[in-house]
PDB file of C-alpha atoms and ligand atoms in Angstrom:
ATOM      1  CA  UNK V   1       0.000   0.000   0.000  1.00 65.00           C
ATOM      2  CA  UNK V   2       1.104   3.552  -0.654  1.00 81.00           C
ATOM      3  CA  UNK V   3       1.862   5.236   2.652  1.00 92.00           C
ATOM      4  CA  UNK V   4       3.462   8.547   3.520  1.00 93.00           C
ATOM      5  CA  UNK V   5       6.710   6.645   4.224  1.00 94.00           C
ATOM      6  CA  UNK V   6       6.953   5.738   0.542  1.00 93.00           C
ATOM      7  CA  UNK V   7       6.652   9.323  -0.753  1.00 95.00           C
ATOM      8  CA  UNK V   8       9.700  10.934  -2.329  1.00 93.00           C
ATOM      9  CA  UNK V   9      10.576  13.708   0.146  1.00 92.00           C
ATOM     10  CA  UNK V  10      12.428  15.844  -2.389  1.00 90.00           C
ATOM     11  CA  UNK V  11       9.687  17.555  -4.345  1.00 93.00           C
ATOM     12  CA  UNK V  12       6.989  18.090  -1.750  1.00 97.00           C
ATOM     13  CA  UNK V  13       4.572  21.003  -1.946  1.00 98.00           C
ATOM     14  CA  UNK V  14       5.793  23.674   0.469  1.00 98.00           C
ATOM     15  CA  UNK V  15       2.255  24.963   0.916  1.00 98.00           C
ATOM     16  CA  UNK V  16      -0.671  22.542   0.729  1.00 98.00           C
ATOM     17  CA  UNK V  17      -4.216  23.920   0.975  1.00 98.00           C
ATOM     18  CA  UNK V  18      -7.358  21.815   1.312  1.00 98.00           C
ATOM     19  CA  UNK V  19     -11.047  22.544   0.708  1.00 98.00           C
ATOM     20  CA  UNK V  20     -12.616  19.952   3.007  1.00 98.00           C
ATOM     21  CA  UNK V  21     -15.941  19.376   1.278  1.00 98.00           C
ATOM     22  CA  UNK V  22     -18.719  16.799   1.562  1.00 98.00           C
ATOM     23  CA  UNK V  23     -19.328  16.312   5.284  1.00 97.00           C
ATOM     24  CA  UNK V  24     -23.062  16.889   4.850  1.00 96.00           C
ATOM     25  CA  UNK V  25     -23.433  14.489   1.914  1.00 98.00           C
ATOM     26  CA  UNK V  26     -21.338  11.846   3.701  1.00 98.00           C
ATOM     27  CA  UNK V  27     -23.799  11.947   6.615  1.00 98.00           C
ATOM     28  CA  UNK V  28     -26.869  12.030   4.371  1.00 98.00           C
ATOM     29  CA  UNK V  29     -25.673   8.917   2.553  1.00 98.00           C
ATOM     30  CA  UNK V  30     -25.666   7.174   5.924  1.00 98.00           C
ATOM     31  CA  UNK V  31     -29.110   8.490   6.847  1.00 98.00           C
ATOM     32  CA  UNK V  32     -27.625  10.724   9.558  1.00 97.00           C
ATOM     33  CA  UNK V  33     -27.766  14.437  10.351  1.00 95.00           C
ATOM     34  CA  UNK V  34     -25.237  16.809   8.756  1.00 95.00           C
ATOM     35  CA  UNK V  35     -23.555  17.432  12.120  1.00 94.00           C
ATOM     36  CA  UNK V  36     -22.578  13.746  12.217  1.00 96.00           C
ATOM     37  CA  UNK V  37     -20.591  14.408   9.045  1.00 97.00           C
ATOM     38  CA  UNK V  38     -18.778  17.343  10.636  1.00 96.00           C
ATOM     39  CA  UNK V  39     -17.944  15.261  13.709  1.00 96.00           C
ATOM     40  CA  UNK V  40     -16.369  12.628  11.476  1.00 97.00           C
ATOM     41  CA  UNK V  41     -14.696  15.376   9.463  1.00 97.00           C
ATOM     42  CA  UNK V  42     -12.697  16.237  12.569  1.00 97.00           C
ATOM     43  CA  UNK V  43     -11.119  12.751  12.542  1.00 97.00           C
ATOM     44  CA  UNK V  44      -9.992  13.289   8.947  1.00 98.00           C
ATOM     45  CA  UNK V  45      -8.573  16.689   9.958  1.00 98.00           C
ATOM     46  CA  UNK V  46      -6.550  15.115  12.775  1.00 97.00           C
ATOM     47  CA  UNK V  47      -5.144  12.328  10.539  1.00 97.00           C
ATOM     48  CA  UNK V  48      -4.302  14.720   7.714  1.00 98.00           C
ATOM     49  CA  UNK V  49      -2.576  17.196  10.025  1.00 97.00           C
ATOM     50  CA  UNK V  50      -0.478  14.421  11.581  1.00 96.00           C
ATOM     51  CA  UNK V  51       0.438  12.947   8.187  1.00 97.00           C
ATOM     52  CA  UNK V  52       1.436  16.344   6.777  1.00 98.00           C
ATOM     53  CA  UNK V  53       3.546  17.061   9.861  1.00 97.00           C
ATOM     54  CA  UNK V  54       5.258  13.668   9.512  1.00 96.00           C
ATOM     55  CA  UNK V  55       5.980  14.489   5.875  1.00 96.00           C
ATOM     56  CA  UNK V  56       7.488  17.793   7.021  1.00 96.00           C
ATOM     57  CA  UNK V  57       5.206  19.885   4.853  1.00 98.00           C
ATOM     58  CA  UNK V  58       5.942  23.480   5.851  1.00 98.00           C
ATOM     59  CA  UNK V  59       2.453  25.023   5.465  1.00 98.00           C
ATOM     60  CA  UNK V  60      -0.934  23.313   5.604  1.00 98.00           C
ATOM     61  CA  UNK V  61      -4.017  25.525   5.219  1.00 98.00           C
ATOM     62  CA  UNK V  62      -7.505  24.133   5.823  1.00 98.00           C
ATOM     63  CA  UNK V  63     -10.758  25.796   4.745  1.00 98.00           C
ATOM     64  CA  UNK V  64     -12.758  25.178   7.917  1.00 96.00           C
ATOM     65  CA  UNK V  65     -15.449  27.889   7.714  1.00 96.00           C
ATOM     66  CA  UNK V  66     -16.194  30.394   4.977  1.00 96.00           C
ATOM     67  CA  UNK V  67     -17.823  33.825   5.262  1.00 95.00           C
ATOM     68  CA  UNK V  68     -20.778  32.275   3.391  1.00 94.00           C
ATOM     69  CA  UNK V  69     -21.089  29.428   5.944  1.00 96.00           C
ATOM     70  CA  UNK V  70     -22.634  31.886   8.446  1.00 97.00           C
ATOM     71  CA  UNK V  71     -25.840  31.518   6.377  1.00 97.00           C
ATOM     72  CA  UNK V  72     -26.227  27.837   7.310  1.00 95.00           C
ATOM     73  CA  UNK V  73     -28.865  26.755   9.861  1.00 94.00           C
ATOM     74  CA  UNK V  74     -28.049  28.065  13.353  1.00 95.00           C
ATOM     75  CA  UNK V  75     -27.685  24.552  14.797  1.00 93.00           C
ATOM     76  CA  UNK V  76     -25.070  23.647  12.163  1.00 93.00           C
ATOM     77  CA  UNK V  77     -23.048  26.834  12.734  1.00 96.00           C
ATOM     78  CA  UNK V  78     -23.161  26.201  16.487  1.00 95.00           C
ATOM     79  CA  UNK V  79     -21.994  22.605  16.005  1.00 93.00           C
ATOM     80  CA  UNK V  80     -19.063  23.696  13.843  1.00 95.00           C
ATOM     81  CA  UNK V  81     -18.021  26.267  16.469  1.00 97.00           C
ATOM     82  CA  UNK V  82     -18.400  23.703  19.256  1.00 96.00           C
ATOM     83  CA  UNK V  83     -16.264  21.223  17.299  1.00 96.00           C
ATOM     84  CA  UNK V  84     -13.656  23.900  16.756  1.00 97.00           C
ATOM     85  CA  UNK V  85     -13.450  24.698  20.473  1.00 95.00           C
ATOM     86  CA  UNK V  86     -13.362  21.046  21.579  1.00 96.00           C
ATOM     87  CA  UNK V  87     -10.754  20.140  18.930  1.00 96.00           C
ATOM     88  CA  UNK V  88      -8.527  23.044  19.920  1.00 96.00           C
ATOM     89  CA  UNK V  89      -8.742  22.001  23.572  1.00 94.00           C
ATOM     90  CA  UNK V  90      -8.060  18.339  22.763  1.00 95.00           C
ATOM     91  CA  UNK V  91      -5.350  18.825  20.149  1.00 94.00           C
ATOM     92  CA  UNK V  92      -3.047  21.304  21.871  1.00 96.00           C
ATOM     93  CA  UNK V  93      -0.924  18.379  23.124  1.00 94.00           C
ATOM     94  CA  UNK V  94      -0.711  16.778  19.667  1.00 94.00           C
ATOM     95  CA  UNK V  95       0.223  20.106  18.082  1.00 97.00           C
ATOM     96  CA  UNK V  96       3.019  20.579  20.588  1.00 95.00           C
ATOM     97  CA  UNK V  97       4.212  16.979  20.254  1.00 94.00           C
ATOM     98  CA  UNK V  98       4.431  17.393  16.480  1.00 95.00           C
ATOM     99  CA  UNK V  99       6.095  20.855  16.712  1.00 97.00           C
ATOM    100  CA  UNK V 100       3.148  22.439  14.847  1.00 98.00           C
ATOM    101  CA  UNK V 101       2.433  26.174  14.992  1.00 98.00           C
ATOM    102  CA  UNK V 102      -1.253  27.072  14.777  1.00 98.00           C
ATOM    103  CA  UNK V 103      -2.318  30.085  12.748  1.00 98.00           C
ATOM    104  CA  UNK V 104      -5.697  31.428  11.606  1.00 98.00           C
ATOM    105  CA  UNK V 105      -6.818  33.545   8.670  1.00 98.00           C
ATOM    106  CA  UNK V 106     -10.163  35.224   8.101  1.00 98.00           C
ATOM    107  CA  UNK V 107     -12.403  37.580  10.006  1.00 97.00           C
ATOM    108  CA  UNK V 108     -11.462  35.905  13.284  1.00 96.00           C
ATOM    109  CA  UNK V 109     -13.042  38.581  15.476  1.00 96.00           C
ATOM    110  CA  UNK V 110     -16.479  37.602  14.118  1.00 96.00           C
ATOM    111  CA  UNK V 111     -16.217  34.155  15.752  1.00 97.00           C
ATOM    112  CA  UNK V 112     -18.162  33.514  18.971  1.00 97.00           C
ATOM    113  CA  UNK V 113     -16.187  34.775  21.992  1.00 97.00           C
ATOM    114  CA  UNK V 114     -15.373  31.290  23.282  1.00 96.00           C
ATOM    115  CA  UNK V 115     -14.009  30.096  19.931  1.00 97.00           C
ATOM    116  CA  UNK V 116     -12.055  33.320  19.468  1.00 97.00           C
ATOM    117  CA  UNK V 117     -10.502  33.024  22.929  1.00 97.00           C
ATOM    118  CA  UNK V 118      -9.605  29.317  22.562  1.00 97.00           C
ATOM    119  CA  UNK V 119      -8.100  29.926  19.137  1.00 97.00           C
ATOM    120  CA  UNK V 120      -5.923  32.793  20.368  1.00 98.00           C
ATOM    121  CA  UNK V 121      -4.803  30.712  23.312  1.00 97.00           C
ATOM    122  CA  UNK V 122      -3.633  27.781  21.145  1.00 98.00           C
ATOM    123  CA  UNK V 123      -2.025  30.166  18.646  1.00 98.00           C
ATOM    124  CA  UNK V 124      -0.107  31.812  21.453  1.00 98.00           C
ATOM    125  CA  UNK V 125       0.888  28.497  23.123  1.00 97.00           C
ATOM    126  CA  UNK V 126       2.251  27.085  19.849  1.00 98.00           C
ATOM    127  CA  UNK V 127       3.871  30.212  18.467  1.00 97.00           C
ATOM    128  CA  UNK V 128       7.445  29.068  19.193  1.00 97.00           C
ATOM    129  CA  UNK V 129       6.991  25.746  17.362  1.00 97.00           C
ATOM    130  CA  UNK V 130       9.245  25.494  14.334  1.00 97.00           C
ATOM    131  CA  UNK V 131       7.767  22.588  12.336  1.00 97.00           C
ATOM    132  CA  UNK V 132       4.661  22.849  10.192  1.00 98.00           C
ATOM    133  CA  UNK V 133       2.416  25.927  10.246  1.00 98.00           C
ATOM    134  CA  UNK V 134      -1.203  24.772  10.360  1.00 98.00           C
ATOM    135  CA  UNK V 135      -3.517  27.569   9.255  1.00 98.00           C
ATOM    136  CA  UNK V 136      -7.258  27.360   9.795  1.00 98.00           C
ATOM    137  CA  UNK V 137      -9.296  29.546   7.470  1.00 98.00           C
ATOM    138  CA  UNK V 138     -12.222  30.603   9.654  1.00 97.00           C
ATOM    139  CA  UNK V 139     -14.904  33.065   8.596  1.00 97.00           C
ATOM    140  CA  UNK V 140     -12.635  33.375   5.569  1.00 98.00           C
ATOM    141  CA  UNK V 141     -13.450  34.785   2.161  1.00 98.00           C
ATOM    142  CA  UNK V 142     -10.815  35.623  -0.446  1.00 98.00           C
ATOM    143  CA  UNK V 143     -12.700  38.581  -1.887  1.00 98.00           C
ATOM    144  CA  UNK V 144     -13.054  40.069   1.575  1.00 98.00           C
ATOM    145  CA  UNK V 145      -9.325  39.498   2.176  1.00 98.00           C
ATOM    146  CA  UNK V 146      -8.465  41.305  -1.078  1.00 98.00           C
ATOM    147  CA  UNK V 147     -10.938  44.107  -0.313  1.00 98.00           C
ATOM    148  CA  UNK V 148      -9.339  44.602   3.130  1.00 98.00           C
ATOM    149  CA  UNK V 149      -5.864  44.715   1.558  1.00 98.00           C
ATOM    150  CA  UNK V 150      -7.023  47.341  -0.958  1.00 98.00           C
ATOM    151  CA  UNK V 151      -8.536  49.447   1.826  1.00 98.00           C
ATOM    152  CA  UNK V 152      -5.317  49.323   3.878  1.00 98.00           C
ATOM    153  CA  UNK V 153      -3.204  50.231   0.865  1.00 98.00           C
ATOM    154  CA  UNK V 154      -5.602  53.056  -0.080  1.00 98.00           C
ATOM    155  CA  UNK V 155      -5.241  54.561   3.408  1.00 98.00           C
ATOM    156  CA  UNK V 156      -1.436  54.427   3.062  1.00 98.00           C
ATOM    157  CA  UNK V 157      -1.642  56.100  -0.339  1.00 98.00           C
ATOM    158  CA  UNK V 158      -3.882  58.812   1.132  1.00 98.00           C
ATOM    159  CA  UNK V 159      -1.355  59.391   3.936  1.00 98.00           C
ATOM    160  CA  UNK V 160       1.574  59.495   1.484  1.00 98.00           C
ATOM    161  CA  UNK V 161       3.143  56.319   2.930  1.00 98.00           C
ATOM    162  CA  UNK V 162       2.921  54.495  -0.429  1.00 97.00           C
ATOM    163  CA  UNK V 163       2.773  56.116  -3.863  1.00 98.00           C
ATOM    164  CA  UNK V 164       0.371  54.494  -6.363  1.00 97.00           C
ATOM    165  CA  UNK V 165       3.130  53.743  -8.904  1.00 97.00           C
ATOM    166  CA  UNK V 166       5.029  51.749  -6.266  1.00 97.00           C
ATOM    167  CA  UNK V 167       2.158  49.333  -5.587  1.00 98.00           C
ATOM    168  CA  UNK V 168       3.430  45.934  -6.693  1.00 98.00           C
ATOM    169  CA  UNK V 169       2.699  42.273  -5.938  1.00 97.00           C
ATOM    170  CA  UNK V 170       4.976  42.307  -2.893  1.00 97.00           C
ATOM    171  CA  UNK V 171       3.077  45.220  -1.354  1.00 98.00           C
ATOM    172  CA  UNK V 172      -0.238  43.493  -2.047  1.00 98.00           C
ATOM    173  CA  UNK V 173       1.090  40.253  -0.516  1.00 98.00           C
ATOM    174  CA  UNK V 174       2.133  42.021   2.664  1.00 98.00           C
ATOM    175  CA  UNK V 175      -1.438  43.263   3.197  1.00 98.00           C
ATOM    176  CA  UNK V 176      -3.080  39.831   2.885  1.00 98.00           C
ATOM    177  CA  UNK V 177      -3.847  37.537   5.842  1.00 98.00           C
ATOM    178  CA  UNK V 178      -1.208  35.205   4.391  1.00 98.00           C
ATOM    179  CA  UNK V 179       1.604  37.824   4.389  1.00 98.00           C
ATOM    180  CA  UNK V 180       4.051  35.461   6.121  1.00 95.00           C
ATOM    181  CA  UNK V 181       3.295  32.421   3.944  1.00 98.00           C
ATOM    182  CA  UNK V 182       4.438  31.293   0.481  1.00 98.00           C
ATOM    183  CA  UNK V 183       1.925  30.906  -2.379  1.00 98.00           C
ATOM    184  CA  UNK V 184      -0.058  27.661  -2.483  1.00 98.00           C
ATOM    185  CA  UNK V 185       1.673  24.864  -4.434  1.00 98.00           C
ATOM    186  CA  UNK V 186      -1.078  22.265  -4.288  1.00 98.00           C
ATOM    187  CA  UNK V 187      -4.803  22.761  -3.667  1.00 98.00           C
ATOM    188  CA  UNK V 188      -6.903  19.677  -2.939  1.00 98.00           C
ATOM    189  CA  UNK V 189     -10.715  19.687  -2.944  1.00 98.00           C
ATOM    190  CA  UNK V 190     -12.669  16.639  -1.822  1.00 98.00           C
ATOM    191  CA  UNK V 191     -16.232  15.559  -2.690  1.00 98.00           C
ATOM    192  CA  UNK V 192     -15.923  15.642  -6.472  1.00 97.00           C
ATOM    193  CA  UNK V 193     -16.907  19.314  -6.818  1.00 97.00           C
ATOM    194  CA  UNK V 194     -14.670  21.330  -9.136  1.00 98.00           C
ATOM    195  CA  UNK V 195     -14.864  24.772  -7.565  1.00 96.00           C
ATOM    196  CA  UNK V 196     -12.615  27.172  -5.655  1.00 98.00           C
ATOM    197  CA  UNK V 197     -15.429  28.691  -3.539  1.00 97.00           C
ATOM    198  CA  UNK V 198     -13.718  31.989  -2.723  1.00 98.00           C
ATOM    199  CA  UNK V 199     -10.640  30.309  -1.174  1.00 98.00           C
ATOM    200  CA  UNK V 200      -7.172  31.936  -1.414  1.00 98.00           C
ATOM    201  CA  UNK V 201      -7.872  33.448  -4.854  1.00 98.00           C
ATOM    202  CA  UNK V 202      -4.669  35.508  -4.950  1.00 98.00           C
ATOM    203  CA  UNK V 203      -2.436  32.802  -3.452  1.00 98.00           C
ATOM    204  CA  UNK V 204      -3.448  29.985  -5.868  1.00 98.00           C
ATOM    205  CA  UNK V 205      -2.403  31.859  -9.032  1.00 97.00           C
ATOM    206  CA  UNK V 206       0.103  29.090  -9.907  1.00 96.00           C
ATOM    207  CA  UNK V 207      -1.162  26.277  -7.669  1.00 97.00           C
ATOM    208  CA  UNK V 208      -1.705  22.785  -9.015  1.00 97.00           C
ATOM    209  CA  UNK V 209      -5.346  21.815  -8.522  1.00 98.00           C
ATOM    210  CA  UNK V 210      -6.340  18.308  -7.464  1.00 98.00           C
ATOM    211  CA  UNK V 211      -9.937  17.136  -7.149  1.00 98.00           C
ATOM    212  CA  UNK V 212     -10.728  13.855  -5.436  1.00 98.00           C
ATOM    213  CA  UNK V 213     -14.009  12.039  -5.522  1.00 98.00           C
ATOM    214  CA  UNK V 214     -14.404  11.176  -1.818  1.00 98.00           C
ATOM    215  CA  UNK V 215     -16.281  13.067   0.858  1.00 98.00           C
ATOM    216  CA  UNK V 216     -14.040  14.738   3.433  1.00 98.00           C
ATOM    217  CA  UNK V 217     -14.648  12.268   6.321  1.00 98.00           C
ATOM    218  CA  UNK V 218     -13.328   9.487   4.031  1.00 98.00           C
ATOM    219  CA  UNK V 219     -10.175  11.373   3.023  1.00 98.00           C
ATOM    220  CA  UNK V 220      -7.385   9.062   4.188  1.00 97.00           C
ATOM    221  CA  UNK V 221      -3.614   8.710   4.137  1.00 97.00           C
ATOM    222  CA  UNK V 222      -3.921   6.905   0.802  1.00 97.00           C
ATOM    223  CA  UNK V 223      -5.740   9.867  -0.797  1.00 98.00           C
ATOM    224  CA  UNK V 224      -3.133  12.281   0.561  1.00 98.00           C
ATOM    225  CA  UNK V 225      -0.341  10.121  -0.859  1.00 97.00           C
ATOM    226  CA  UNK V 226      -2.086   9.931  -4.248  1.00 97.00           C
ATOM    227  CA  UNK V 227      -2.571  13.699  -4.367  1.00 98.00           C
ATOM    228  CA  UNK V 228       1.062  14.435  -3.511  1.00 97.00           C
ATOM    229  CA  UNK V 229       2.418  11.793  -5.895  1.00 96.00           C
ATOM    230  CA  UNK V 230       0.234  13.219  -8.653  1.00 96.00           C
ATOM    231  CA  UNK V 231       1.592  16.713  -7.859  1.00 97.00           C
ATOM    232  CA  UNK V 232       5.173  15.436  -7.996  1.00 95.00           C
ATOM    233  CA  UNK V 233       4.623  14.057 -11.493  1.00 93.00           C
ATOM    234  CA  UNK V 234       3.395  17.357 -12.905  1.00 91.00           C
ATOM    235  CA  UNK V 235       5.605  19.869 -14.660  1.00 86.00           C
ATOM    236  CA  UNK V 236       5.153  23.330 -13.148  1.00 79.00           C
ATOM    237  CA  UNK V 237       6.107  25.773 -15.866  1.00 80.00           C
ATOM    238  CA  UNK V 238       4.997  29.106 -14.346  1.00 84.00           C
ATOM    239  CA  UNK V 239       4.305  30.415 -17.858  1.00 85.00           C
ATOM    240  CA  UNK V 240       7.617  29.178 -19.325  1.00 83.00           C
ATOM    241  CA  UNK V 241       8.143  26.423 -21.904  1.00 85.00           C
ATOM    242  CA  UNK V 242       9.262  22.900 -21.009  1.00 83.00           C
ATOM    243  CA  UNK V 243      12.619  23.527 -22.705  1.00 84.00           C
ATOM    244  CA  UNK V 244      13.285  26.658 -20.673  1.00 84.00           C
ATOM    245  CA  UNK V 245      12.956  24.657 -17.485  1.00 82.00           C
ATOM    246  CA  UNK V 246      15.691  22.193 -18.473  1.00 76.00           C
TER     247      UNK V 246
HETATM  248  C1  FPP M 301     -17.764  21.017   4.146  1.00 67.84           C
HETATM  249  O1  FPP M 301     -18.735  20.038   4.123  1.00 67.84           O
HETATM  250  C2  FPP M 301     -17.161  21.221   5.438  1.00 67.84           C
HETATM  251  C3  FPP M 301     -17.286  22.342   6.211  1.00 67.84           C
HETATM  252  C4  FPP M 301     -18.139  23.488   5.868  1.00 67.84           C
HETATM  253  C5  FPP M 301     -16.620  22.478   7.491  1.00 67.84           C
HETATM  254  C6  FPP M 301     -15.335  21.730   7.678  1.00 67.84           C
HETATM  255  C7  FPP M 301     -15.222  21.469   9.119  1.00 67.84           C
HETATM  256  C8  FPP M 301     -14.727  20.364   9.700  1.00 67.84           C
HETATM  257  C9  FPP M 301     -14.094  19.272   8.944  1.00 67.84           C
HETATM  258  C10 FPP M 301     -14.815  20.171  11.164  1.00 67.84           C
HETATM  259  C11 FPP M 301     -14.271  21.241  12.063  1.00 67.84           C
HETATM  260  C12 FPP M 301     -12.915  21.720  11.707  1.00 67.84           C
HETATM  261  C13 FPP M 301     -11.846  21.815  12.524  1.00 67.84           C
HETATM  262  C14 FPP M 301     -10.627  22.456  11.977  1.00 67.84           C
HETATM  263  C15 FPP M 301     -11.803  21.274  13.878  1.00 67.84           C
HETATM  264  P1  FPP M 301     -20.206  20.486   3.733  1.00 67.84           P
HETATM  265  O2  FPP M 301     -20.965  20.693   4.988  1.00 67.84           O
HETATM  266  O3  FPP M 301     -20.147  21.663   2.837  1.00 67.84           O
HETATM  267  O4  FPP M 301     -20.714  19.227   2.977  1.00 67.84           O
HETATM  268  P2  FPP M 301     -21.780  19.177   1.789  1.00 67.84           P
HETATM  269  O5  FPP M 301     -21.189  19.919   0.632  1.00 67.84           O
HETATM  270  O6  FPP M 301     -21.922  17.721   1.532  1.00 67.84           O
HETATM  271  O7  FPP M 301     -23.045  19.805   2.299  1.00 67.84           O
END
């Protein structure tokens, strides 16, 4: 069987991002409530985080809750927030053991107080860890992120801190939530949907996209290995020709 031990460690994605989709459908297929899918989604999160840390992936970013997800039924939003708080409480030890630094992107201050507090606590307790950076995208929307960056830059232009002709990609990057992270190399989406859903629009400009036909709770080590092996066999040309890369 393909396991993470068999992966070639030389050409790993530095930044792996995942759209964890299909919890609701996974539960429905089993005749259960959607929240049952989210509960089982947490197990897949834990396994994937541990496997990525073992592989020594530098940055793993998970789309846990989008700005649009606030429109879901109240009970579902509450369950997701409860799962977030209980996972953070439970996983602090595992994060520390695996030298993982927790980070969050999105409109974090819009989270319920308890979730916000727990998140900040784990971020602060893991901030000295030097292994993988695990970023949770929470109340995240890429268009909102870009809008915020434009507003901050506009204020600096107004105050003569930046001149319009000096605005370049580096300046834009430094005003995004992801200012201290490299661009995404590989983006995985589960559940068979082929969409980006407002996730890291700026940062995936040259990412390799990988869509897998399993619901998130069923995403296993084998699927992770297949996605990374597939990535390693692709030629990333960044707009150049094959010959230029040789
Ligand atoms: C998508 O499935 C999944 C989410 C909206 C939330 C992802 C959350 C978790 C896996 C659990 C909590 C996370 C952490 C980090 C502890 P969906 O509900 O959109 O499924 P559907 O498309 O089948 O309806």
